[in-house]
Amino acid sequence: MSAFLPPQRPTSRHLPFGDRRDAPFYGKHIISVKQFSRDDLTYIFEVAHEMREMVLRVGSFDLLKGKILANLFYEPSTRTSSSFTSAMERLGGSVIPINEVRYSSVAKGESLPDTVRTLESYADVVVLRHPQKGAAALAAQYARKPIINAGDGAGEHPTQALLDLFTIREELGQVDGLTITMLGDLKYGRTVHSLARLLSLYDVRLNYVSPEILRMPPEILAELEEKGIPQAEYSTLEDVLPETDVLYVTRVQKERFEDPAAYEQVKGAYIITPKTMAQAKSRMILMHPFPRVGEISMDVDTDPRAAYFRQMEYGLYVRMALLAMVLGKA
Ligand code: CP
């Protein structure tokens, strides 16, 4: 007999009481934004809206009572980790937090597949952040329960892209027709990789502003080119700021550089100040996935166009929606 047992999907025999098998995304992994259609996004955002209403009205409710989330983070996180925890707890569920894998059996050399198969023995869904591109897809090959990619190295950060898109819709009313400018570390910034792919489902124009060594990866440019999305690359922001509806700023990802001298050359390449904002449209938004390390000066925070703290809050509602969906309750 083969020692390898193929991953199993839940069957009616395994189906927990009250779960809806026909619910969109029930039992599905969330690995890449490539898996979403525009209709999927409309549905996710409708559910996120309902979550927002419920949080504003009652704070917490028992939609996921009895469900358990394993939050498995091999890399530091403040927003993704704590918003998934908050999402699960506001839905009445509970969380196994593994935010410091060095205190888990990972420190003894346990593999990612074994760690994931262990956690799914105790939990109903696993949220995974890992420094290696492709780690979430690898985990999903072995998992019977849904894996949600919370960032895989310089690969993707699909739930961040969903909340980014939700932010744009909430703040500006629509996505079609917008000019979105991405600024900073476009090579290693997984948030911009996922967001660019997701935006390619809409009628948008994309500008990429970065130092030469941090340009958007060619495979993403090629994917969007194939979909007919107008794209242009720049080294200075001034050229495109006046036409920009969404300015999406990213941190230079120090931890992904092999050569520290190269990081020193490009850190601080762009800093958004009130003077920068004076050149921007009066109706635009400034976004950042955070953490920021100086790319946006704190005296921009009071500008009503600075949407980054609202963006974090939208993340809670989107992650509540995703948990409810993969667990068959939405
Ligand atoms: N935006 C984001 O992924 O933030 P954290 O690294 O704090 O989770």
Short mmCIF file of C-alpha atoms and ligand atoms in Angstrom, two decimals:
data_model
loop_
_atom_site.label_atom_id
_atom_site.label_comp_id
_atom_site.label_asym_id
_atom_site.label_seq_id
_atom_site.Cartn_x
_atom_site.Cartn_y
_atom_site.Cartn_z
CA MET A 1 0.00 0.00 0.00
CA SER A 2 1.27 3.49 -0.84
CA ALA A 3 2.42 5.49 2.17
CA PHE A 4 0.96 8.59 0.53
CA LEU A 5 -2.72 9.28 1.06
CA PRO A 6 -4.10 11.86 -1.36
CA PRO A 7 -5.71 14.95 0.22
CA GLN A 8 -9.42 14.45 0.94
CA ARG A 9 -12.19 16.97 0.43
CA PRO A 10 -15.02 16.93 2.96
CA THR A 11 -17.82 14.51 2.04
CA SER A 12 -21.39 14.58 3.29
CA ARG A 13 -20.28 12.02 5.89
CA HIS A 14 -17.71 14.52 7.19
CA LEU A 15 -19.85 17.61 6.73
CA PRO A 16 -20.16 19.52 10.00
CA PHE A 17 -23.70 20.33 11.12
CA GLY A 18 -25.14 23.45 9.49
CA ASP A 19 -22.44 23.85 6.83
CA ARG A 20 -23.69 24.64 3.33
CA ARG A 21 -21.88 22.60 0.72
CA ASP A 22 -23.39 24.70 -2.06
CA ALA A 23 -21.96 27.91 -0.59
CA PRO A 24 -19.46 29.53 -2.98
CA PHE A 25 -15.87 28.83 -1.85
CA TYR A 26 -16.95 26.19 0.69
CA GLY A 27 -13.88 24.09 1.53
CA LYS A 28 -11.72 25.96 -1.02
CA HIS A 29 -8.14 27.11 -0.56
CA ILE A 30 -7.36 30.78 -1.16
CA ILE A 31 -3.89 30.77 -2.67
CA SER A 32 -3.76 33.30 -5.51
CA VAL A 33 -5.94 36.09 -6.84
CA LYS A 34 -5.81 34.27 -10.18
CA GLN A 35 -8.57 32.00 -8.87
CA PHE A 36 -11.16 34.84 -8.71
CA SER A 37 -13.55 36.05 -11.38
CA ARG A 38 -15.19 39.45 -11.32
CA ASP A 39 -18.45 37.83 -10.18
CA ASP A 40 -16.57 36.20 -7.30
CA LEU A 41 -15.32 39.61 -6.22
CA THR A 42 -18.80 41.09 -6.34
CA TYR A 43 -20.01 38.27 -4.09
CA ILE A 44 -17.10 38.56 -1.64
CA PHE A 45 -17.64 42.31 -1.34
CA GLU A 46 -21.39 41.84 -0.76
CA VAL A 47 -20.61 39.48 2.10
CA ALA A 48 -17.96 41.89 3.43
CA HIS A 49 -20.58 44.65 3.43
CA GLU A 50 -22.89 42.47 5.48
CA MET A 51 -20.05 41.74 7.91
CA ARG A 52 -19.42 45.44 8.29
CA GLU A 53 -23.09 46.11 9.02
CA MET A 54 -23.13 43.36 11.64
CA VAL A 55 -19.92 44.55 13.33
CA LEU A 56 -21.23 48.12 13.47
CA ARG A 57 -24.60 46.92 14.78
CA VAL A 58 -23.70 44.13 17.22
CA GLY A 59 -19.89 43.85 17.33
CA SER A 60 -19.69 40.05 17.45
CA PHE A 61 -22.08 37.24 16.49
CA ASP A 62 -22.03 33.46 16.44
CA LEU A 63 -21.88 32.59 12.72
CA LEU A 64 -18.69 30.51 13.22
CA LYS A 65 -19.33 29.36 16.78
CA GLY A 66 -17.44 26.12 17.36
CA LYS A 67 -15.04 26.69 14.44
CA ILE A 68 -11.30 27.02 14.98
CA LEU A 69 -8.73 28.92 12.94
CA ALA A 70 -5.03 28.05 13.06
CA ASN A 71 -3.02 31.21 12.43
CA LEU A 72 0.40 29.93 11.28
CA PHE A 73 2.90 32.73 10.72
CA TYR A 74 6.53 31.98 9.78
CA GLU A 75 7.11 35.72 9.17
CA PRO A 76 6.22 38.77 11.30
CA SER A 77 2.78 40.32 10.92
CA THR A 78 0.64 42.83 12.77
CA ARG A 79 -2.35 43.49 10.48
CA THR A 80 -2.90 40.15 8.74
CA SER A 81 -2.45 38.06 11.85
CA SER A 82 -4.49 40.25 14.19
CA SER A 83 -7.26 40.97 11.66
CA PHE A 84 -7.76 37.23 11.03
CA THR A 85 -7.85 36.70 14.80
CA SER A 86 -10.33 39.53 15.22
CA ALA A 87 -12.40 38.24 12.27
CA MET A 88 -12.65 34.74 13.73
CA GLU A 89 -13.46 35.98 17.23
CA ARG A 90 -16.08 38.47 15.99
CA LEU A 91 -17.72 35.53 14.21
CA GLY A 92 -17.83 33.55 17.46
CA GLY A 93 -15.00 31.15 16.61
CA SER A 94 -11.62 30.70 18.24
CA VAL A 95 -7.97 30.81 17.19
CA ILE A 96 -4.80 28.74 17.64
CA PRO A 97 -2.13 31.44 17.34
CA ILE A 98 1.31 30.35 16.10
CA ASN A 99 2.92 33.69 15.51
CA GLU A 100 6.37 32.61 16.60
CA VAL A 101 7.17 29.37 14.81
CA ARG A 102 10.49 29.20 16.67
CA TYR A 103 8.49 28.21 19.74
CA SER A 104 6.70 25.45 17.80
CA SER A 105 8.07 22.14 16.49
CA VAL A 106 9.13 24.00 13.33
CA ALA A 107 12.22 24.88 15.40
CA LYS A 108 12.96 21.14 15.67
CA GLY A 109 12.91 20.83 11.89
CA GLU A 110 9.27 19.85 11.28
CA SER A 111 8.32 20.29 7.62
CA LEU A 112 5.60 22.61 6.36
CA PRO A 113 3.38 19.71 5.15
CA ASP A 114 3.63 18.00 8.54
CA THR A 115 2.96 21.23 10.42
CA VAL A 116 -0.11 21.95 8.30
CA ARG A 117 -1.43 18.38 8.62
CA THR A 118 -0.98 18.63 12.37
CA LEU A 119 -2.83 21.93 12.68
CA GLU A 120 -5.74 20.82 10.52
CA SER A 121 -6.24 17.96 12.97
CA TYR A 122 -7.20 20.60 15.51
CA ALA A 123 -8.59 23.43 13.36
CA ASP A 124 -11.12 23.96 10.54
CA VAL A 125 -9.07 26.44 8.50
CA VAL A 126 -5.37 27.39 8.38
CA VAL A 127 -4.08 30.89 7.60
CA LEU A 128 -0.45 30.64 6.51
CA ARG A 129 2.28 33.23 6.07
CA HIS A 130 5.63 31.90 4.88
CA PRO A 131 8.84 33.44 3.48
CA GLN A 132 8.96 31.13 0.44
CA LYS A 133 7.08 31.85 -2.76
CA GLY A 134 4.77 28.90 -3.44
CA ALA A 135 4.60 27.77 0.20
CA ALA A 136 0.81 28.18 0.43
CA ALA A 137 0.29 26.18 -2.77
CA LEU A 138 2.55 23.47 -1.37
CA ALA A 139 0.64 23.39 1.93
CA ALA A 140 -2.64 23.16 0.02
CA GLN A 141 -1.44 20.01 -1.76
CA TYR A 142 -1.31 18.24 1.58
CA ALA A 143 -4.25 19.86 3.38
CA ARG A 144 -7.80 18.54 3.68
CA LYS A 145 -9.02 21.80 5.22
CA PRO A 146 -8.90 25.24 3.57
CA ILE A 147 -5.53 27.00 3.47
CA ILE A 148 -5.60 30.79 3.19
CA ASN A 149 -2.42 32.37 1.84
CA ALA A 150 -1.46 35.28 4.12
CA GLY A 151 1.65 36.07 2.07
CA ASP A 152 4.20 33.71 0.49
CA GLY A 153 7.56 35.45 0.22
CA ALA A 154 7.67 37.76 -2.78
CA GLY A 155 4.81 35.78 -4.34
CA GLU A 156 1.25 36.81 -3.52
CA HIS A 157 -0.88 38.25 -0.72
CA PRO A 158 -4.39 37.56 -2.04
CA THR A 159 -6.42 38.61 1.01
CA GLN A 160 -4.54 41.94 1.07
CA ALA A 161 -5.41 42.49 -2.60
CA LEU A 162 -9.07 41.75 -1.88
CA LEU A 163 -9.15 44.28 0.93
CA ASP A 164 -7.27 46.79 -1.25
CA LEU A 165 -9.87 46.44 -3.98
CA PHE A 166 -12.69 46.67 -1.44
CA THR A 167 -11.06 49.89 -0.16
CA ILE A 168 -10.96 51.39 -3.66
CA ARG A 169 -14.64 50.56 -4.23
CA GLU A 170 -15.73 51.91 -0.87
CA GLU A 171 -13.70 55.10 -1.15
CA LEU A 172 -14.13 55.99 -4.82
CA GLY A 173 -17.40 54.22 -5.66
CA GLN A 174 -16.10 52.19 -8.61
CA VAL A 175 -12.95 50.63 -10.05
CA ASP A 176 -13.58 50.85 -13.80
CA GLY A 177 -12.08 53.94 -15.38
CA LEU A 178 -9.49 54.57 -12.65
CA THR A 179 -5.77 55.24 -13.01
CA ILE A 180 -3.84 53.41 -10.33
CA THR A 181 -0.20 54.23 -9.65
CA MET A 182 1.91 51.73 -7.71
CA LEU A 183 5.04 53.18 -6.13
CA GLY A 184 8.10 51.73 -4.43
CA ASP A 185 9.26 48.13 -4.26
CA LEU A 186 7.34 46.50 -7.09
CA LYS A 187 9.80 43.61 -7.42
CA TYR A 188 9.51 42.10 -3.96
CA GLY A 189 6.19 43.66 -2.86
CA ARG A 190 3.73 40.77 -2.94
CA THR A 191 0.78 43.08 -2.29
CA VAL A 192 1.29 44.88 -5.60
CA HIS A 193 1.71 41.58 -7.46
CA SER A 194 -1.68 40.39 -6.24
CA LEU A 195 -3.38 43.77 -6.64
CA ALA A 196 -2.16 44.27 -10.22
CA ARG A 197 -3.50 40.83 -11.16
CA LEU A 198 -6.84 41.50 -9.49
CA LEU A 199 -7.17 44.92 -11.14
CA SER A 200 -6.71 43.27 -14.52
CA LEU A 201 -10.34 42.11 -14.18
CA TYR A 202 -11.38 45.78 -14.50
CA ASP A 203 -11.05 48.55 -17.03
CA VAL A 204 -8.10 50.36 -15.42
CA ARG A 205 -4.82 52.03 -16.35
CA LEU A 206 -1.74 51.08 -14.29
CA ASN A 207 1.40 53.13 -13.70
CA TYR A 208 4.44 51.60 -12.02
CA VAL A 209 6.93 53.96 -10.38
CA SER A 210 10.07 52.35 -8.93
CA PRO A 211 13.86 52.38 -8.86
CA GLU A 212 15.34 50.45 -11.80
CA ILE A 213 16.26 47.45 -9.62
CA LEU A 214 12.77 47.17 -8.11
CA ARG A 215 10.61 47.06 -11.23
CA MET A 216 7.43 45.01 -11.52
CA PRO A 217 8.34 41.38 -12.46
CA PRO A 218 8.19 40.74 -16.23
CA GLU A 219 5.74 37.83 -15.82
CA ILE A 220 3.17 40.12 -14.23
CA LEU A 221 3.66 42.78 -16.93
CA ALA A 222 3.18 40.03 -19.54
CA GLU A 223 0.03 38.67 -17.87
CA LEU A 224 -1.58 42.12 -17.83
CA GLU A 225 -0.39 42.90 -21.34
CA GLU A 226 -2.19 39.79 -22.55
CA LYS A 227 -5.39 41.07 -20.94
CA GLY A 228 -5.02 44.41 -22.72
CA ILE A 229 -4.43 46.50 -19.58
CA PRO A 230 -2.61 49.78 -20.36
CA GLN A 231 0.59 49.83 -18.27
CA ALA A 232 3.55 52.22 -18.12
CA GLU A 233 6.77 52.26 -16.08
CA TYR A 234 8.38 55.39 -14.62
CA SER A 235 11.19 56.30 -12.27
CA THR A 236 9.66 59.52 -10.91
CA LEU A 237 6.22 60.13 -9.48
CA GLU A 238 5.82 63.69 -10.74
CA ASP A 239 5.11 62.48 -14.29
CA VAL A 240 1.97 60.59 -13.30
CA LEU A 241 0.72 62.02 -10.00
CA PRO A 242 -1.69 64.60 -11.50
CA GLU A 243 -3.61 61.86 -13.41
CA THR A 244 -3.62 59.35 -10.53
CA ASP A 245 -6.87 58.28 -8.79
CA VAL A 246 -5.24 55.74 -6.45
CA LEU A 247 -1.64 56.12 -5.30
CA TYR A 248 -0.57 52.78 -3.79
CA VAL A 249 2.71 53.15 -1.90
CA THR A 250 4.84 50.20 -0.75
CA ARG A 251 7.77 49.72 1.59
CA VAL A 252 11.14 48.64 0.21
CA GLN A 253 11.28 45.03 1.45
CA LYS A 254 14.66 45.02 3.21
CA GLU A 255 14.31 41.38 4.26
CA ARG A 256 14.21 40.15 0.63
CA PHE A 257 17.51 41.78 -0.49
CA GLU A 258 20.52 39.50 -0.84
CA ASP A 259 22.87 42.51 -1.01
CA PRO A 260 22.46 44.99 1.91
CA ALA A 261 24.31 47.66 -0.13
CA ALA A 262 21.60 47.46 -2.82
CA TYR A 263 18.94 48.08 -0.15
CA GLU A 264 20.84 51.11 1.13
CA GLN A 265 20.87 52.54 -2.41
CA VAL A 266 17.10 52.44 -2.87
CA LYS A 267 15.65 52.86 0.63
CA GLY A 268 14.03 56.25 0.93
CA ALA A 269 13.80 56.61 -2.86
CA TYR A 270 10.27 58.04 -2.57
CA ILE A 271 8.70 59.88 0.36
CA ILE A 272 5.14 61.20 0.22
CA THR A 273 4.77 64.53 2.05
CA PRO A 274 2.05 67.21 2.17
CA LYS A 275 3.98 68.88 -0.68
CA THR A 276 3.52 65.73 -2.81
CA MET A 277 -0.18 65.61 -1.97
CA ALA A 278 -0.56 69.22 -3.14
CA GLN A 279 0.19 67.96 -6.67
CA ALA A 280 -2.44 65.19 -6.49
CA LYS A 281 -6.11 65.30 -7.50
CA SER A 282 -8.54 66.58 -4.88
CA ARG A 283 -10.55 63.35 -5.32
CA MET A 284 -8.02 60.56 -5.06
CA ILE A 285 -6.86 58.15 -2.35
CA LEU A 286 -3.47 57.36 -0.91
CA MET A 287 -3.09 53.70 0.10
CA HIS A 288 -0.34 51.63 1.74
CA PRO A 289 -0.54 48.02 2.97
CA PHE A 290 1.70 48.93 5.93
CA PRO A 291 4.00 48.67 7.79
CA ARG A 292 5.44 51.96 6.54
CA VAL A 293 9.06 52.77 7.28
CA GLY A 294 9.18 56.38 6.18
CA GLU A 295 7.58 56.21 2.69
CA ILE A 296 4.67 58.39 3.82
CA SER A 297 5.40 61.19 6.23
CA MET A 298 3.15 61.21 9.30
CA ASP A 299 1.97 64.73 8.59
CA VAL A 300 0.04 63.32 5.60
CA ASP A 301 -2.14 61.25 7.97
CA THR A 302 -4.67 64.03 8.54
CA ASP A 303 -5.24 64.53 4.80
CA PRO A 304 -8.72 63.07 4.08
CA ARG A 305 -7.27 61.37 1.00
CA ALA A 306 -4.97 59.27 3.24
CA ALA A 307 -6.98 56.03 3.25
CA TYR A 308 -4.45 53.64 4.82
CA PHE A 309 -5.97 53.39 8.28
CA ARG A 310 -9.46 52.91 6.82
CA GLN A 311 -7.88 50.30 4.50
CA MET A 312 -6.82 48.28 7.58
CA GLU A 313 -10.36 48.30 8.93
CA TYR A 314 -11.82 47.17 5.60
CA GLY A 315 -9.45 44.20 5.94
CA LEU A 316 -11.38 42.96 8.96
CA TYR A 317 -14.67 42.80 7.03
CA VAL A 318 -13.11 41.12 3.98
CA ARG A 319 -11.39 38.50 6.16
CA MET A 320 -14.62 37.85 8.06
CA ALA A 321 -16.30 37.27 4.69
CA LEU A 322 -13.56 34.88 3.53
CA LEU A 323 -13.64 32.82 6.73
CA ALA A 324 -17.42 32.54 6.59
CA MET A 325 -17.26 31.55 2.92
CA VAL A 326 -14.59 28.84 3.12
CA LEU A 327 -16.35 27.41 6.17
CA GLY A 328 -19.69 27.22 4.34
CA LYS A 329 -21.56 29.85 6.32
CA ALA A 330 -21.94 32.59 3.72
N1 CP B 1 -0.28 44.45 5.17
C1 CP B 1 0.28 43.44 5.84
O1 CP B 1 0.42 42.31 5.35
O2 CP B 1 0.69 43.79 7.10
P1 CP B 1 1.34 42.79 8.15
O3 CP B 1 2.69 42.39 7.60
O4 CP B 1 1.44 43.55 9.43
O5 CP B 1 0.44 41.59 8.25
#
